[in-house]
Amino acid sequence: MPNPNRGSCGFKSNEFEQEYERPSKSQLKREMSALQKLGEELVEQPRDRVKRVPMPEDVRDAILECQQIKDHEGRRRQMQYVGKKMRSLEEDEIAIIQKTLDSWKGLSKADTAAMHALERRREKLLTDPEALTELLAAHPELEVQHLRNLIRNARKEQAENKPPKAYREIFQILKQLQGAQKSGNGEQGEEDHDEDGETDAE
């Protein structure tokens, strides 16, 4: 039997539908976080790459400016501004930026496996003193003191939550060693990437 009181509460059904269709706060927060991360990915890219990404000029300028800021607090504030500029983009503009970043990360499965192997080797260098001895035995041309300094600095970066400059340099050294071993096989393709999908150029 139909309820005679249905619809008599003073609200139209389409008002409920409109309320229901609004994005939830958690969804909006996820979208904002995703755009913030996308902006951070762009900041981490080499400047010449950022200049080639299709995007509004004001967004690009904010990213390029953030790359030049060395002060931690100043960089954090500028990064928030980058996130704000990213949220001003249209969906199609965001899609183009994401597609461009994805194309730069287009590593094959073999490249990805090799990259992960290098990451594990780097971690071992930071945690196992024998790993450095083994590396130097296999590659006596390496500068011992320089490597030790990098390892010490990388540990300090992790302990103090600092930008991973030495950490990345260790990866680049290991990658170059791997590239030298594969140079005779014509497999230099992966040399264009580091663990974050970046080129060596800064």
Tab-separated table of C-alpha atoms in Angstrom:
chain	number	residue	atom	x	y	z
A	1	MET	CA	0.000	0.000	0.000
A	2	PRO	CA	1.500	3.391	-1.014
A	3	ASN	CA	2.569	5.675	1.801
A	4	PRO	CA	0.286	8.756	1.691
A	5	ASN	CA	2.938	10.832	3.491
A	6	ARG	CA	5.661	10.189	0.902
A	7	GLY	CA	6.820	13.403	-0.683
A	8	SER	CA	5.035	15.582	1.860
A	9	CYS	CA	8.109	16.453	3.916
A	10	GLY	CA	8.856	19.592	1.926
A	11	PHE	CA	11.765	18.249	-0.193
A	12	LYS	CA	11.624	17.393	-3.842
A	13	SER	CA	13.193	14.097	-4.882
A	14	ASN	CA	15.589	15.814	-7.304
A	15	GLU	CA	17.039	17.816	-4.390
A	16	PHE	CA	18.125	14.539	-2.794
A	17	GLU	CA	19.573	13.387	-6.125
A	18	GLN	CA	21.591	16.565	-6.522
A	19	GLU	CA	22.965	16.227	-3.008
A	20	TYR	CA	23.838	12.585	-3.618
A	21	GLU	CA	25.678	13.311	-6.855
A	22	ARG	CA	28.064	15.783	-5.267
A	23	PRO	CA	31.611	14.446	-4.783
A	24	SER	CA	32.241	13.381	-1.208
A	25	LYS	CA	34.849	15.171	0.891
A	26	SER	CA	37.074	12.093	0.821
A	27	GLN	CA	36.826	11.909	-2.967
A	28	LEU	CA	37.718	15.577	-3.324
A	29	LYS	CA	40.649	15.069	-0.971
A	30	ARG	CA	41.904	12.137	-3.067
A	31	GLU	CA	41.639	14.203	-6.237
A	32	MET	CA	43.510	17.118	-4.644
A	33	SER	CA	46.200	14.739	-3.389
A	34	ALA	CA	46.574	13.182	-6.856
A	35	LEU	CA	46.998	16.613	-8.462
A	36	GLN	CA	49.508	17.630	-5.782
A	37	LYS	CA	51.504	14.483	-6.512
A	38	LEU	CA	51.311	15.136	-10.246
A	39	GLY	CA	52.748	18.596	-9.632
A	40	GLU	CA	55.538	17.105	-7.527
A	41	GLU	CA	56.369	14.671	-10.347
A	42	LEU	CA	56.688	17.597	-12.740
A	43	VAL	CA	58.937	19.498	-10.329
A	44	GLU	CA	61.233	16.453	-10.188
A	45	GLN	CA	61.610	16.393	-13.983
A	46	PRO	CA	64.536	18.108	-15.759
A	47	ARG	CA	63.756	21.690	-16.730
A	48	ASP	CA	64.023	21.054	-20.472
A	49	ARG	CA	61.370	18.356	-20.157
A	50	VAL	CA	59.016	20.566	-18.162
A	51	LYS	CA	59.272	23.194	-20.877
A	52	ARG	CA	58.054	20.644	-23.442
A	53	VAL	CA	54.974	19.526	-21.479
A	54	PRO	CA	51.732	20.955	-22.916
A	55	MET	CA	50.332	23.113	-20.103
A	56	PRO	CA	49.333	26.722	-19.376
A	57	GLU	CA	52.250	29.115	-19.044
A	58	ASP	CA	51.405	30.147	-15.465
A	59	VAL	CA	51.462	26.509	-14.309
A	60	ARG	CA	54.805	25.880	-16.020
A	61	ASP	CA	56.287	29.045	-14.493
A	62	ALA	CA	55.224	27.914	-10.994
A	63	ILE	CA	56.912	24.535	-11.538
A	64	LEU	CA	60.130	26.008	-12.938
A	65	GLU	CA	60.318	28.494	-10.068
A	66	CYS	CA	59.855	25.686	-7.529
A	67	GLN	CA	62.787	23.800	-9.073
A	68	GLN	CA	65.108	26.721	-8.338
A	69	ILE	CA	64.151	27.161	-4.680
A	70	LYS	CA	66.693	25.484	-2.364
A	71	ASP	CA	65.306	26.643	0.978
A	72	HIS	CA	63.211	23.807	2.443
A	73	GLU	CA	60.359	25.966	3.766
A	74	GLY	CA	60.292	28.156	0.678
A	75	ARG	CA	60.207	25.104	-1.565
A	76	ARG	CA	57.384	23.589	0.507
A	77	ARG	CA	55.288	26.751	0.145
A	78	GLN	CA	55.970	26.918	-3.587
A	79	MET	CA	55.057	23.243	-3.925
A	80	GLN	CA	51.696	24.000	-2.311
A	81	TYR	CA	51.261	26.795	-4.859
A	82	VAL	CA	52.090	24.353	-7.653
A	83	GLY	CA	49.377	22.061	-6.293
A	84	LYS	CA	46.917	24.961	-6.313
A	85	LYS	CA	47.798	25.736	-9.956
A	86	MET	CA	47.387	22.060	-10.876
A	87	ARG	CA	43.875	22.111	-9.402
A	88	SER	CA	43.004	24.986	-11.740
A	89	LEU	CA	43.570	22.799	-14.811
A	90	GLU	CA	40.810	21.307	-16.920
A	91	GLU	CA	40.432	17.525	-17.085
A	92	ASP	CA	41.762	17.328	-20.651
A	93	GLU	CA	44.854	19.361	-19.683
A	94	ILE	CA	45.527	17.035	-16.743
A	95	ALA	CA	45.100	14.002	-19.004
A	96	ILE	CA	47.685	15.326	-21.477
A	97	ILE	CA	50.199	15.994	-18.689
A	98	GLN	CA	49.653	12.525	-17.205
A	99	LYS	CA	50.014	10.897	-20.627
A	100	THR	CA	53.299	12.759	-21.196
A	101	LEU	CA	54.690	11.648	-17.822
A	102	ASP	CA	53.574	8.064	-18.461
A	103	SER	CA	55.361	8.064	-21.820
A	104	TRP	CA	58.593	9.057	-20.075
A	105	LYS	CA	58.169	6.148	-17.696
A	106	GLY	CA	57.641	3.699	-20.541
A	107	LEU	CA	60.103	1.114	-19.368
A	108	SER	CA	59.787	-2.452	-20.604
A	109	LYS	CA	59.303	-5.254	-18.098
A	110	ALA	CA	62.962	-6.226	-18.541
A	111	ASP	CA	64.070	-2.652	-17.867
A	112	THR	CA	61.852	-2.493	-14.788
A	113	ALA	CA	63.272	-5.752	-13.437
A	114	ALA	CA	66.821	-4.480	-14.019
A	115	MET	CA	65.978	-1.203	-12.303
A	116	HIS	CA	64.602	-3.033	-9.263
A	117	ALA	CA	67.763	-5.138	-9.124
A	118	LEU	CA	69.815	-1.928	-9.021
A	119	GLU	CA	67.608	-0.568	-6.243
A	120	ARG	CA	68.166	-3.725	-4.189
A	121	ARG	CA	71.892	-3.485	-4.793
A	122	ARG	CA	71.866	0.124	-3.631
A	123	GLU	CA	69.982	-0.813	-0.457
A	124	LYS	CA	72.548	-3.517	0.233
A	125	LEU	CA	75.340	-0.962	-0.085
A	126	LEU	CA	73.680	1.111	2.627
A	127	THR	CA	73.136	-1.788	5.021
A	128	ASP	CA	75.908	-4.323	4.359
A	129	PRO	CA	79.608	-3.255	4.516
A	130	GLU	CA	80.565	-6.373	2.541
A	131	ALA	CA	78.522	-5.142	-0.418
A	132	LEU	CA	80.955	-2.263	-1.002
A	133	THR	CA	83.920	-4.632	-0.792
A	134	GLU	CA	82.315	-6.897	-3.406
A	135	LEU	CA	81.498	-3.961	-5.680
A	136	LEU	CA	85.057	-2.616	-5.531
A	137	ALA	CA	86.462	-6.081	-6.213
A	138	ALA	CA	84.330	-6.336	-9.349
A	139	HIS	CA	85.014	-2.733	-10.410
A	140	PRO	CA	88.443	-1.628	-9.141
A	141	GLU	CA	88.217	1.511	-11.295
A	142	LEU	CA	85.686	3.028	-8.877
A	143	GLU	CA	86.766	5.759	-6.450
A	144	VAL	CA	86.626	4.161	-2.998
A	145	GLN	CA	86.488	7.343	-0.946
A	146	HIS	CA	83.838	8.925	-3.139
A	147	LEU	CA	81.615	5.880	-2.795
A	148	ARG	CA	82.069	5.766	0.968
A	149	ASN	CA	81.125	9.438	1.214
A	150	LEU	CA	78.018	8.864	-0.912
A	151	ILE	CA	76.932	5.908	1.212
A	152	ARG	CA	77.441	7.885	4.426
A	153	ASN	CA	75.560	10.883	3.014
A	154	ALA	CA	72.713	8.687	1.748
A	155	ARG	CA	72.275	7.195	5.223
A	156	LYS	CA	72.225	10.699	6.675
A	157	GLU	CA	69.634	11.818	4.111
A	158	GLN	CA	67.356	8.972	5.122
A	159	ALA	CA	67.847	9.562	8.838
A	160	GLU	CA	67.133	13.299	8.539
A	161	ASN	CA	64.470	13.013	5.832
A	162	LYS	CA	66.468	15.161	3.415
A	163	PRO	CA	66.279	15.181	-0.414
A	164	PRO	CA	67.923	11.952	-1.690
A	165	LYS	CA	70.810	13.530	-3.621
A	166	ALA	CA	73.539	11.052	-2.638
A	167	TYR	CA	70.995	8.213	-2.681
A	168	ARG	CA	70.244	8.939	-6.335
A	169	GLU	CA	73.897	9.394	-7.246
A	170	ILE	CA	74.636	5.889	-5.974
A	171	PHE	CA	71.869	4.598	-8.248
A	172	GLN	CA	73.372	6.448	-11.218
A	173	ILE	CA	76.813	4.918	-10.577
A	174	LEU	CA	75.343	1.421	-10.403
A	175	LYS	CA	73.293	2.082	-13.534
A	176	GLN	CA	76.369	3.277	-15.437
A	177	LEU	CA	78.226	0.114	-14.437
A	178	GLN	CA	75.319	-1.964	-15.686
A	179	GLY	CA	75.146	0.076	-18.894
A	180	ALA	CA	78.857	-0.461	-19.533
A	181	GLN	CA	78.344	-4.215	-19.217
A	182	LYS	CA	75.464	-4.140	-21.704
A	183	SER	CA	76.965	-1.653	-24.169
A	184	GLY	CA	78.141	-4.444	-26.407
A	185	ASN	CA	74.601	-5.793	-26.665
A	186	GLY	CA	73.006	-2.562	-27.901
A	187	GLU	CA	70.848	-2.230	-24.787
A	188	GLN	CA	71.384	1.409	-23.911
A	189	GLY	CA	67.664	2.246	-23.910
A	190	GLU	CA	67.341	2.115	-20.151
A	191	GLU	CA	70.154	4.634	-19.752
A	192	ASP	CA	67.595	7.365	-20.255
A	193	HIS	CA	65.894	6.628	-16.938
A	194	ASP	CA	66.602	6.539	-13.245
A	195	GLU	CA	64.452	5.018	-10.499
A	196	ASP	CA	61.902	7.830	-10.792
A	197	GLY	CA	61.710	7.742	-14.559
A	198	GLU	CA	63.926	10.818	-14.886
A	199	THR	CA	66.723	11.470	-17.303
A	200	ASP	CA	70.256	12.016	-16.121
A	201	ALA	CA	70.157	15.639	-17.201
A	202	GLU	CA	69.307	18.115	-14.493
